[in-house]
Amino acid sequence: MPAHRLPALLTRFGREFLELIGGVTLIGLVLVAVDLQVVRPSFEALEEHQALEDNDRVAADLERELTGLAGQAGDWAGRDRVCATGGPEPEAAALSTESNVDLFVCLDASGRTVQQTIFHPLIGGPVPLRALLGDPPALVAALAPVREQHLARNGLLATEHGLLLLAARPLPPTGIGPPQGLLLLGRFFTRGDVILMSERTRVRADLLDRAGLQGTEQELFARLVAGAERRPVQAGRFAYRLLVDIDRQPFALLRTAARGEITALGRQAGQALTVLLGSISMTLLVFLVISRSRARASRRALAESEARLRQLHKEKSLGRMAAAIAHHFNNQLTAISGFIQLAMHRPGRRAVGEDAELTEALLATGRAAELSGLMLTYLGLSMAEQSPLDLAEVCRNSLADLAAHLPGDQELVTDMPAPGPMVRANAAQLRLVLSNLVINAAEAVTDGPGRLEVTVRTVAAADLPAANRFPVDWQPTAPAYACLQVADNGSGIDPDDIEQLFDPFFTSKFTGRGLGLAVVLGVVKAGGGAVAVTSEAGRGSVFAVYLPLAGPGGETRPAAT
C-alpha cells in the first residue's frame, strides 16, 4: 500500500471502525440493561410469587395434618369412655402405631390429669414432657378456653423432644351439665414427617424452631413478630411464614425454598433474547455503517466531481482568455519591437542618450514577450523542443545554482538516484519547473529555520494520489511515472486555496507574481503529466510532479494492456 494513502485509509476505516465499535458497545449496554432491568426482574417476580404460593401450600398441608388430628380428637371425645369411666390406659405403642396418636391425655373438670400416655416413635418408648408435668400440668393454662368455654382448639407445641401437633376437645357430660373434662391428642411431627410433607407438596420445606435461628433468619423472625405478619415473605432464595403455637404465641418459622426453575428460565430467555436482538441489531448496525460509508464516499466523489468540473470550466475560460491575450499581446509586441529596431537603424546620427532609451525599450518588449511566452507555457502550447532527459541529472545541475540563492537558515536535502528516471521533456522547462517549486517552498517557510526536500523517484500508476491532482481530468495511462517531489516544513496551504494554486496571477504571498505554479502546470500538461498537492496546516506542503517515463529510444512508453 502506498505510504501517502495510508493516513487517508486509516482515517476512513478508523472512523467506520470506531462507529462500529461504538454501536456494538451501545447495543451491548442496551441489551444488558434490558436483560437486567426488565427480563430478569420479571422472571424473579414470578419466581417470588411461586415461592409464596409454595409456602401457602405447605402451610395448608400442615393445617390439614392438624385438622385430621382434630377430627380424630372430636370422634374420640364423643365416643371414648376411657376418660369418663377411669378405665385402663390404652397401650402407648399400639396407639402410636395403629391410630397415629403419640400423646393421649385426659384431664378432669378441674384440670387434673386422669390418664396420660406419651410415646415417641423415634425413641420407641415413652418420654416425659415438661408441659405435662405437674398437677394440673403447665399446659392447662393454654387450654383454658377448652375447659371454661367448651371450645375445641388445635395447634402446635414446641417440646424438648420435638414439634408436637395437638388437638384438644371438651369431654361431653353424661347427661346435662358442664363437660367432664377435656381430651388431648398429640402427634410428634418428626423430620420424616417434614420430608413426607415436602414430597406431597413437591416443595422443599423446613420447620425452624425459634431457639435455633441465627443471623438474618433471627432478624427476620423478630421483624415478623413485631409486624404481626401472618403472610409468607420472600427473603433471598426462601419464603418464610411465622408459626404460632397452641397458645397463639410465635415460636417457629416455616421455611420453603424457591424452586429456581423460573429464574433459570428467565436467564435462558434473557440470553436468547440478547442473542436474537444482538444479531438483528448487529446486522442493522453493519448495514447502517456500510450505508453511511457509501453515502460519505458518494458525497466525497460528488464533491470531487464538482471540484473537477469547476476546475475544468475555469481552466477552459482562463485558457481562452490567456490565449487571446497572448496572441494579441505578441502581435503588438512584434510591431513595437520592429518599430524600435527601425528607429535604432534610421539614417543619420543619433544622440547617445536616445540610443540608450531605445535599447531599454527593446529590452522591455523582450520581457513582455517572455511573459507572453509564460502564458503560452501555462496553456501547454509551448513549442519548445523536447528530448529524452535524465530527470535526476537535470535537477542536480539546477540545484547547484538554486541552493546559492536560498536563505541561510534553510536546509536543502536531496534524494535522487543515479541514473534517474528518463522523461521526454525540454531541459530549460524542467529547470523552470524545479526553480519555481523550490522558490515556492522556500517562500512558504516564514517562521524559524526551514527544511526543503527534493526527491526524484519512479512511482507506480496505482500509487498516484487522486486528491488535489491537476489537471483535474488527468488519468494515468502508463504503468509507472517519473516523480519530482518538493516538500517544505512551512505553514501549509489553506484547503480553500488549493484549487486556485495553479491559476495565473493567483498568489497568497506578498512577494509573489502569481505565474510560477501556473507555468509548472503548463509544462507538466505539455509533457502529458500531472501535479499533486498535499498540505497540512502547521506541517508544510508537498508538490509532486508526475511525468511519463521515456522508452530507450526516447519515445514515451505506452500504457500497459
Coordinates of C-alpha atoms in Angstrom, one line a residue:
M1 CA 0.0 0.0 0.0
P2 CA 1.4 3.4 -0.9
A3 CA 2.6 5.4 2.1
H4 CA 0.7 8.6 1.1
R5 CA -2.6 6.7 1.0
L6 CA -2.2 5.1 4.4
P7 CA -3.3 8.1 6.5
A8 CA -6.4 8.6 4.4
L9 CA -7.3 4.9 4.6
L10 CA -6.7 4.8 8.3
T11 CA -8.8 7.9 8.8
R12 CA -11.7 6.4 6.7
F13 CA -11.7 2.9 8.1
G14 CA -10.7 4.1 11.5
R15 CA -13.9 6.3 11.6
E16 CA -16.0 3.4 10.4
F17 CA -14.3 1.0 12.9
L18 CA -15.0 3.5 15.7
E19 CA -18.6 3.8 14.6
L20 CA -18.9 0.0 14.6
I21 CA -17.3 -0.4 18.0
G22 CA -19.4 2.4 19.4
G23 CA -22.5 0.9 18.0
V24 CA -21.7 -2.6 19.3
T25 CA -20.9 -1.2 22.7
L26 CA -24.2 0.8 22.8
I27 CA -26.2 -2.2 21.7
G28 CA -24.5 -4.4 24.2
L29 CA -25.2 -2.0 27.0
V30 CA -28.8 -1.7 26.0
L31 CA -29.3 -5.4 25.8
V32 CA -27.6 -6.0 29.1
A33 CA -29.8 -3.2 30.6
V34 CA -32.9 -4.8 29.1
D35 CA -31.9 -8.2 30.5
L36 CA -31.0 -7.0 34.0
Q37 CA -33.7 -4.3 34.3
V38 CA -36.7 -5.9 32.5
V39 CA -36.4 -9.6 31.7
R40 CA -34.8 -11.0 34.8
P41 CA -36.7 -8.9 37.3
S42 CA -40.0 -10.0 35.6
F43 CA -39.0 -13.7 36.0
E44 CA -37.7 -13.1 39.5
A45 CA -41.1 -11.6 40.4
L46 CA -42.8 -14.7 39.0
E47 CA -40.3 -16.8 41.0
E48 CA -41.1 -14.9 44.2
H49 CA -44.9 -15.3 43.5
Q50 CA -44.4 -19.0 43.0
A51 CA -42.3 -19.3 46.2
L52 CA -45.0 -17.6 48.2
E53 CA -47.7 -19.9 46.7
D54 CA -45.5 -22.9 47.6
N55 CA -45.2 -21.7 51.2
D56 CA -49.0 -21.4 51.3
R57 CA -49.4 -25.0 50.0
V58 CA -47.0 -26.4 52.6
A59 CA -48.8 -24.4 55.4
A60 CA -52.1 -25.7 54.1
D61 CA -50.7 -29.3 54.2
L62 CA -49.6 -28.7 57.8
E63 CA -53.0 -27.4 58.6
R64 CA -54.6 -30.5 57.1
E65 CA -52.5 -32.6 59.5
L66 CA -53.8 -30.6 62.4
T67 CA -57.4 -30.8 61.0
G68 CA -57.1 -34.6 60.7
L69 CA -55.9 -34.9 64.3
A70 CA -58.6 -32.5 65.5
G71 CA -61.3 -34.7 63.7
Q72 CA -59.9 -37.7 65.4
A73 CA -60.0 -36.0 68.8
G74 CA -63.6 -35.0 68.2
D75 CA -64.5 -38.5 67.4
W76 CA -62.8 -39.9 70.4
A77 CA -64.1 -37.3 72.7
G78 CA -67.7 -38.2 71.8
R79 CA -67.3 -42.0 71.8
D80 CA -64.5 -42.9 74.1
R81 CA -65.5 -43.6 77.7
V82 CA -62.0 -44.4 79.0
C83 CA -61.6 -40.9 80.4
A84 CA -65.1 -40.8 81.9
T85 CA -65.0 -44.3 83.5
G86 CA -61.4 -44.2 84.5
G87 CA -60.7 -47.5 82.7
P88 CA -57.2 -48.8 81.9
E89 CA -54.9 -46.5 79.9
P90 CA -54.5 -47.5 76.2
E91 CA -51.3 -49.2 75.3
A92 CA -48.9 -46.5 74.1
A93 CA -47.1 -48.3 71.3
A94 CA -50.2 -49.7 69.8
L95 CA -51.9 -46.3 70.0
S96 CA -49.0 -44.7 68.1
T97 CA -48.8 -47.4 65.5
E98 CA -52.4 -48.1 64.9
S99 CA -54.0 -44.7 65.4
N100 CA -51.1 -42.5 64.7
V101 CA -51.6 -40.9 68.1
D102 CA -48.4 -40.4 70.2
L103 CA -50.0 -38.5 73.1
F104 CA -53.2 -39.4 74.9
V105 CA -54.2 -37.2 77.9
C106 CA -57.4 -37.0 79.8
L107 CA -58.0 -34.1 82.2
D108 CA -60.9 -33.8 84.6
A109 CA -63.0 -30.7 85.0
S110 CA -60.5 -29.2 87.5
G111 CA -57.6 -29.7 85.1
R112 CA -56.0 -32.6 86.9
T113 CA -54.6 -35.5 84.9
V114 CA -56.8 -38.6 84.8
Q115 CA -54.9 -40.6 82.2
Q116 CA -51.7 -39.8 80.3
T117 CA -49.9 -41.9 77.6
I118 CA -46.9 -40.5 75.7
F119 CA -44.9 -42.5 73.1
H120 CA -42.2 -41.1 70.9
P121 CA -41.9 -43.0 67.6
L122 CA -38.3 -42.2 67.0
I123 CA -37.2 -43.1 70.6
G124 CA -39.5 -46.1 70.6
G125 CA -40.8 -45.5 74.1
P126 CA -42.4 -43.1 76.5
V127 CA -40.9 -39.7 77.1
P128 CA -41.6 -37.1 79.7
L129 CA -42.8 -33.6 78.6
R130 CA -42.3 -30.6 80.8
A131 CA -45.5 -29.1 79.5
L132 CA -47.5 -32.0 81.0
L133 CA -45.7 -32.1 84.3
G134 CA -47.4 -31.0 87.5
D135 CA -50.9 -31.4 88.7
P136 CA -52.5 -29.7 87.0
P137 CA -49.9 -29.6 84.2
A138 CA -48.5 -26.4 82.9
L139 CA -50.3 -26.8 79.5
V140 CA -53.6 -26.4 81.2
A141 CA -53.3 -22.6 81.2
A142 CA -53.1 -22.6 77.4
L143 CA -56.2 -24.9 77.2
A144 CA -58.4 -22.7 79.4
P145 CA -60.8 -21.9 76.5
V146 CA -61.4 -25.6 76.1
R147 CA -62.2 -26.2 79.8
E148 CA -64.0 -22.9 80.5
Q149 CA -65.7 -22.1 77.2
H150 CA -66.1 -25.6 75.9
L151 CA -64.3 -24.7 72.7
A152 CA -62.1 -27.0 70.6
R153 CA -58.5 -25.9 70.0
N154 CA -55.8 -27.2 67.6
G155 CA -52.2 -26.1 67.4
L156 CA -48.5 -26.8 67.6
L157 CA -46.4 -27.2 70.7
A158 CA -42.6 -27.0 70.8
T159 CA -41.3 -29.6 73.2
E160 CA -37.9 -30.8 74.3
H161 CA -38.5 -33.8 72.1
G162 CA -39.6 -32.0 69.0
L163 CA -42.7 -30.4 67.5
L164 CA -46.0 -31.8 68.6
L165 CA -49.3 -31.5 66.8
L166 CA -52.1 -31.1 69.4
A167 CA -55.9 -31.2 69.3
A168 CA -57.9 -30.5 72.5
R169 CA -61.6 -31.3 72.8
P170 CA -64.0 -31.0 75.8
L171 CA -65.4 -34.3 77.1
P172 CA -69.2 -34.2 76.9
P173 CA -71.1 -34.7 80.1
T174 CA -73.0 -38.0 80.7
G175 CA -76.2 -36.0 81.0
I176 CA -77.0 -32.4 81.3
G177 CA -74.3 -30.2 82.7
P178 CA -70.7 -29.0 82.1
P179 CA -68.1 -31.1 80.4
Q180 CA -66.5 -33.7 82.4
G181 CA -63.0 -32.5 81.4
L182 CA -61.0 -32.5 78.2
L183 CA -59.3 -34.9 75.8
L184 CA -55.8 -34.0 74.5
L185 CA -54.4 -35.9 71.5
G186 CA -51.0 -35.3 70.1
R187 CA -48.7 -36.5 67.3
F188 CA -44.9 -35.8 67.1
F189 CA -44.1 -34.1 63.8
T190 CA -40.6 -35.6 63.1
R191 CA -38.1 -34.9 60.4
G192 CA -39.6 -37.8 58.5
D193 CA -42.9 -36.1 58.6
V194 CA -41.4 -32.9 57.2
I195 CA -39.8 -34.9 54.3
L196 CA -43.2 -36.6 53.6
M197 CA -44.8 -33.2 53.6
S198 CA -42.2 -31.9 51.1
E199 CA -42.8 -34.9 48.9
R200 CA -46.5 -34.4 48.9
T201 CA -46.3 -30.7 48.1
R202 CA -43.1 -31.1 46.0
V203 CA -41.7 -28.2 47.9
R204 CA -38.5 -28.4 50.0
A205 CA -39.6 -27.3 53.4
D206 CA -38.2 -26.9 56.9
L207 CA -39.6 -26.1 60.3
L208 CA -37.1 -23.8 62.1
D209 CA -37.6 -23.5 65.9
R210 CA -37.0 -20.1 67.4
A211 CA -34.2 -21.3 69.6
G212 CA -32.2 -22.5 66.6
L213 CA -32.5 -19.3 64.5
Q214 CA -29.3 -17.3 63.7
G215 CA -28.2 -14.3 61.8
T216 CA -30.6 -12.9 59.2
E217 CA -33.3 -15.5 59.9
Q218 CA -33.3 -14.5 63.6
E219 CA -33.7 -10.8 62.5
L220 CA -36.5 -11.9 60.1
F221 CA -38.3 -13.7 62.9
A222 CA -38.1 -10.6 65.1
R223 CA -39.4 -8.4 62.3
L224 CA -42.3 -10.7 61.6
V225 CA -43.2 -10.9 65.3
A226 CA -43.0 -7.1 65.6
G227 CA -45.2 -6.6 62.5
A228 CA -47.6 -9.4 63.4
E229 CA -47.1 -10.7 59.9
R230 CA -49.0 -13.9 59.1
R231 CA -48.5 -14.0 55.4
P232 CA -45.3 -15.5 53.9
V233 CA -42.5 -13.2 52.9
Q234 CA -39.6 -13.6 50.5
A235 CA -36.0 -13.3 51.6
G236 CA -33.3 -14.4 49.2
R237 CA -33.9 -17.9 47.9
F238 CA -36.5 -18.8 50.6
A239 CA -40.0 -17.9 51.6
Y240 CA -40.8 -17.7 55.4
R241 CA -44.0 -17.9 57.4
L242 CA -44.4 -17.2 61.1
L243 CA -45.8 -20.1 63.1
V244 CA -47.7 -19.8 66.4
D245 CA -48.2 -22.4 69.0
I246 CA -51.5 -23.6 70.6
D247 CA -51.3 -20.6 72.9
R248 CA -51.1 -18.3 69.8
Q249 CA -47.5 -17.3 70.6
P250 CA -44.9 -17.1 67.8
F251 CA -42.4 -19.9 68.2
A252 CA -41.0 -21.0 64.8
L253 CA -40.6 -20.3 61.0
L254 CA -41.9 -22.4 58.2
R255 CA -39.2 -22.1 55.5
T256 CA -39.7 -23.2 51.9
A257 CA -37.1 -23.0 49.2
A258 CA -37.7 -21.3 45.9
R259 CA -37.6 -23.8 43.0
G260 CA -35.3 -21.7 40.8
E261 CA -36.9 -23.0 37.7
I262 CA -38.4 -19.7 36.7
T263 CA -35.3 -17.8 37.4
A264 CA -33.2 -20.2 35.3
L265 CA -35.8 -19.9 32.6
G266 CA -35.5 -16.2 32.8
R267 CA -31.7 -16.4 32.4
Q268 CA -32.2 -18.6 29.4
A269 CA -34.8 -16.2 28.0
G270 CA -32.6 -13.2 28.6
Q271 CA -29.7 -14.9 26.9
A272 CA -31.8 -16.0 23.9
L273 CA -33.3 -12.5 23.7
T274 CA -29.9 -10.9 23.9
V275 CA -28.5 -13.2 21.1
L276 CA -31.6 -12.6 18.9
L277 CA -31.8 -8.9 19.4
G278 CA -28.0 -8.7 19.3
S279 CA -27.9 -10.5 15.9
I280 CA -30.6 -8.3 14.5
S281 CA -29.0 -5.1 15.9
M282 CA -25.6 -6.1 14.6
T283 CA -27.0 -6.8 11.2
L284 CA -28.7 -3.5 11.1
L285 CA -25.6 -1.7 12.6
V286 CA -23.3 -3.2 9.9
F287 CA -25.8 -2.3 7.2
L288 CA -26.0 1.3 8.7
V289 CA -22.2 1.6 8.9
I290 CA -21.9 0.4 5.3
S291 CA -24.7 2.7 4.1
R292 CA -23.1 5.7 5.9
S293 CA -19.7 4.8 4.5
R294 CA -21.1 4.5 1.0
A295 CA -23.0 7.8 1.5
R296 CA -19.8 9.5 2.6
A297 CA -18.0 8.0 -0.3
S298 CA -20.7 9.2 -2.7
R299 CA -20.7 12.7 -1.2
R300 CA -16.9 12.7 -1.4
A301 CA -17.0 11.6 -5.0
L302 CA -19.7 14.1 -5.9
A303 CA -17.7 16.9 -4.2
E304 CA -14.5 15.8 -6.1
S305 CA -16.5 15.7 -9.4
E306 CA -17.9 19.1 -8.8
A307 CA -14.5 20.4 -8.0
R308 CA -13.1 18.9 -11.1
L309 CA -15.9 20.3 -13.2
R310 CA -15.3 23.8 -11.7
Q311 CA -11.6 23.5 -12.4
L312 CA -12.2 22.3 -16.0
H313 CA -14.6 25.2 -16.6
K314 CA -12.1 27.6 -15.0
E315 CA -9.2 26.2 -17.0
K316 CA -11.1 26.5 -20.2
S317 CA -12.1 30.0 -19.5
L318 CA -8.6 31.0 -18.4
G319 CA -7.1 29.2 -21.4
R320 CA -9.3 31.0 -23.9
M321 CA -8.6 34.4 -22.2
A322 CA -4.9 33.7 -21.9
A323 CA -4.6 32.5 -25.5
A324 CA -6.4 35.6 -26.8
I325 CA -4.3 37.9 -24.6
A326 CA -1.0 36.2 -25.6
H327 CA -1.9 36.3 -29.3
H328 CA -2.8 39.9 -29.4
F329 CA 0.0 40.8 -27.0
N330 CA 2.5 39.1 -29.2
N331 CA 1.2 40.9 -32.3
Q332 CA 1.5 44.3 -30.6
L333 CA 4.9 43.4 -29.2
T334 CA 6.1 42.3 -32.7
A335 CA 5.0 45.7 -34.1
I336 CA 6.6 47.7 -31.3
S337 CA 9.8 45.7 -31.5
G338 CA 10.0 46.3 -35.2
F339 CA 9.5 50.0 -35.0
I340 CA 12.1 50.3 -32.2
Q341 CA 14.6 48.5 -34.4
L342 CA 13.8 50.7 -37.4
A343 CA 14.3 53.7 -35.2
M344 CA 17.6 52.5 -34.0
H345 CA 18.9 51.9 -37.6
R346 CA 17.4 55.0 -39.3
P347 CA 19.9 57.1 -41.4
G348 CA 21.7 60.0 -39.7
R349 CA 23.4 60.5 -36.5
R350 CA 21.7 59.9 -33.1
A351 CA 22.4 61.1 -29.7
V352 CA 23.9 58.6 -27.3
G353 CA 21.0 59.1 -24.8
E354 CA 18.5 58.4 -27.5
D355 CA 20.2 55.1 -28.3
A356 CA 20.1 54.1 -24.7
E357 CA 16.4 54.8 -24.4
L358 CA 15.6 52.8 -27.5
T359 CA 17.7 49.9 -26.2
E360 CA 15.8 49.9 -22.9
A361 CA 12.5 50.0 -24.7
L362 CA 13.6 47.0 -26.8
L363 CA 14.6 45.1 -23.6
A364 CA 11.2 45.9 -22.1
T365 CA 9.5 44.4 -25.2
G366 CA 11.6 41.3 -24.8
R367 CA 10.5 40.9 -21.1
A368 CA 6.9 41.4 -22.2
A369 CA 7.3 38.8 -24.9
E370 CA 8.8 36.4 -22.2
L371 CA 5.7 37.0 -20.1
S372 CA 3.5 36.2 -23.1
G373 CA 5.6 33.0 -23.6
L374 CA 4.9 32.0 -20.0
M375 CA 1.2 32.3 -20.5
L376 CA 1.5 30.1 -23.6
T377 CA 3.5 27.7 -21.5
Y378 CA 0.7 27.6 -18.9
L379 CA -1.7 26.7 -21.7
G380 CA 0.6 23.9 -22.7
L381 CA 1.1 25.5 -26.1
S382 CA 4.8 26.0 -25.8
M383 CA 6.7 24.9 -29.0
A384 CA 9.9 24.2 -27.0
E385 CA 11.9 21.2 -28.3
Q386 CA 11.7 18.0 -26.2
S387 CA 14.2 15.2 -25.9
P388 CA 14.9 12.3 -23.6
L389 CA 16.4 13.5 -20.3
D390 CA 17.6 12.1 -17.1
L391 CA 15.2 13.8 -14.6
A392 CA 17.6 13.4 -11.6
E393 CA 20.6 14.7 -13.6
V394 CA 18.7 17.8 -14.8
C395 CA 17.6 18.5 -11.2
R396 CA 21.1 18.0 -9.7
N397 CA 22.6 20.5 -12.2
S398 CA 19.8 23.1 -11.5
L399 CA 20.0 22.8 -7.7
A400 CA 23.7 23.8 -7.7
D401 CA 22.6 27.3 -8.7
L402 CA 19.4 27.4 -6.7
A403 CA 21.0 26.4 -3.4
A404 CA 23.1 29.6 -3.5
H405 CA 20.1 31.8 -3.6
L406 CA 18.3 30.2 -0.7
P407 CA 18.2 31.9 2.7
G408 CA 21.0 30.9 5.1
D409 CA 18.6 29.3 7.6
Q410 CA 17.1 26.9 5.1
E411 CA 18.5 23.4 4.6
L412 CA 18.2 21.7 1.2
V413 CA 18.0 17.9 1.3
T414 CA 18.0 15.8 -1.9
D415 CA 17.3 12.2 -2.7
M416 CA 17.9 11.5 -6.3
P417 CA 19.1 8.2 -7.8
A418 CA 21.9 8.0 -10.4
P419 CA 20.9 7.3 -13.1
G420 CA 17.4 8.7 -12.6
P421 CA 14.2 8.0 -14.5
M422 CA 14.2 9.1 -18.1
V423 CA 11.5 11.6 -19.3
R424 CA 10.8 13.3 -22.7
A425 CA 10.9 17.0 -21.9
N426 CA 12.7 20.3 -22.5
A427 CA 15.6 20.8 -20.2
A428 CA 15.0 24.6 -19.8
Q429 CA 11.4 24.0 -18.9
L430 CA 12.3 21.3 -16.4
R431 CA 14.7 23.7 -14.8
L432 CA 12.0 26.3 -14.7
V433 CA 9.6 23.8 -13.0
L434 CA 12.2 22.9 -10.4
S435 CA 13.1 26.5 -9.8
N436 CA 9.5 27.6 -9.3
L437 CA 8.8 24.7 -6.9
V438 CA 11.9 25.3 -4.8
I439 CA 11.3 29.1 -4.7
N440 CA 7.7 28.5 -3.8
A441 CA 8.7 26.1 -1.0
A442 CA 11.4 28.5 0.3
E443 CA 8.9 31.3 0.5
A444 CA 6.4 29.1 2.4
V445 CA 8.8 28.9 5.3
T446 CA 8.3 32.1 7.3
D447 CA 9.0 31.2 10.9
G448 CA 12.2 29.7 12.0
P449 CA 14.7 27.5 10.1
G450 CA 13.4 25.7 7.0
R451 CA 13.9 22.3 5.5
L452 CA 13.4 21.7 1.8
E453 CA 13.4 18.2 0.5
V454 CA 13.8 17.5 -3.3
T455 CA 13.2 13.8 -4.3
V456 CA 13.3 12.1 -7.6
R457 CA 11.9 8.6 -8.0
T458 CA 9.7 6.3 -10.0
V459 CA 6.1 5.7 -8.9
A460 CA 3.7 3.1 -10.0
A461 CA 0.4 4.4 -11.5
A462 CA -1.6 2.6 -8.8
D463 CA 0.2 4.6 -6.2
L464 CA -0.6 8.1 -7.6
P465 CA -2.7 10.2 -5.3
A466 CA -6.2 11.0 -6.6
A467 CA -7.0 14.0 -4.4
N468 CA -5.8 17.5 -5.3
R469 CA -4.4 16.4 -8.6
F470 CA -4.1 18.8 -11.6
P471 CA -5.3 18.8 -14.3
V472 CA -8.4 17.5 -12.6
D473 CA -9.4 15.4 -15.6
W474 CA -6.0 13.8 -16.0
Q475 CA -5.9 10.0 -15.7
P476 CA -2.8 7.8 -15.7
T477 CA -2.3 5.7 -18.9
A478 CA 1.1 4.2 -18.2
P479 CA 2.1 1.6 -15.6
A480 CA 4.7 3.9 -14.0
Y481 CA 5.7 7.6 -13.9
A482 CA 8.8 9.7 -13.0
C483 CA 8.2 11.8 -9.9
L484 CA 9.8 15.1 -8.9
Q485 CA 8.8 16.0 -5.4
V486 CA 9.5 19.1 -3.5
A487 CA 8.5 19.3 0.2
D488 CA 8.8 22.0 2.8
N489 CA 8.1 22.4 6.5
G490 CA 6.2 25.7 6.2
S491 CA 2.8 26.8 7.5
G492 CA 0.9 24.8 4.9
I493 CA -1.8 25.8 2.4
D494 CA -5.4 26.8 3.2
P495 CA -7.6 24.0 1.8
D496 CA -9.8 26.6 0.1
D497 CA -6.7 27.9 -1.9
I498 CA -5.6 24.6 -3.3
E499 CA -8.0 24.7 -6.3
Q500 CA -6.6 28.2 -7.2
L501 CA -2.9 27.5 -6.8
F502 CA -2.3 26.9 -10.5
D503 CA -4.4 29.8 -11.7
P504 CA -2.4 32.6 -13.5
F505 CA -1.6 35.6 -11.3
F506 CA -3.0 33.9 -8.1
T507 CA -0.8 34.3 -5.1
S508 CA -1.2 34.4 -1.4
K509 CA 2.4 35.7 -0.8
F510 CA 3.3 39.3 -0.6
T511 CA 6.3 38.8 -2.9
G512 CA 4.6 36.5 -5.4
R513 CA 3.8 37.3 -9.0
G514 CA 1.3 34.5 -9.5
L515 CA 2.8 32.8 -12.6
G516 CA 5.3 30.3 -11.0
L517 CA 2.9 27.5 -10.3
A518 CA 0.8 28.2 -13.4
V519 CA 4.0 27.7 -15.5
V520 CA 4.7 24.5 -13.6
L521 CA 1.2 23.1 -14.5
G522 CA 1.7 24.3 -18.2
V523 CA 5.0 22.5 -18.6
V524 CA 3.6 19.3 -16.9
K525 CA 0.5 19.4 -19.1
A526 CA 2.6 19.8 -22.2
G527 CA 4.6 16.7 -21.1
G528 CA 1.4 14.6 -20.5
G529 CA 1.8 14.6 -16.8
A530 CA 0.1 15.9 -13.6
V531 CA 0.8 17.8 -10.4
A532 CA -0.4 16.6 -7.0
V533 CA -0.5 18.8 -3.9
T534 CA -0.6 17.6 -0.3
S535 CA -0.6 20.1 2.6
E536 CA -1.2 20.0 6.3
A537 CA -1.6 23.2 8.4
G538 CA 1.5 23.8 10.5
R539 CA 3.4 20.8 9.0
G540 CA 4.1 22.0 5.5
S541 CA 3.3 21.1 1.9
V542 CA 4.4 18.6 -0.8
F543 CA 4.3 19.3 -4.5
A544 CA 4.7 16.2 -6.7
V545 CA 5.2 16.4 -10.5
Y546 CA 4.5 13.1 -12.4
L547 CA 5.8 12.8 -16.0
P548 CA 5.5 9.7 -18.3
L549 CA 8.6 7.6 -18.5
A550 CA 10.5 7.7 -21.8
G551 CA 11.4 4.5 -23.6
P552 CA 15.0 3.5 -24.6
G553 CA 14.6 5.3 -27.9
G554 CA 13.2 8.4 -26.3
E555 CA 9.6 7.7 -27.1
T556 CA 7.0 7.9 -24.3
R557 CA 6.2 4.4 -23.0
P558 CA 2.7 3.3 -23.9
A559 CA 0.2 2.2 -21.4
A560 CA 0.2 -1.4 -20.3
T561 CA -2.6 -3.5 -21.8

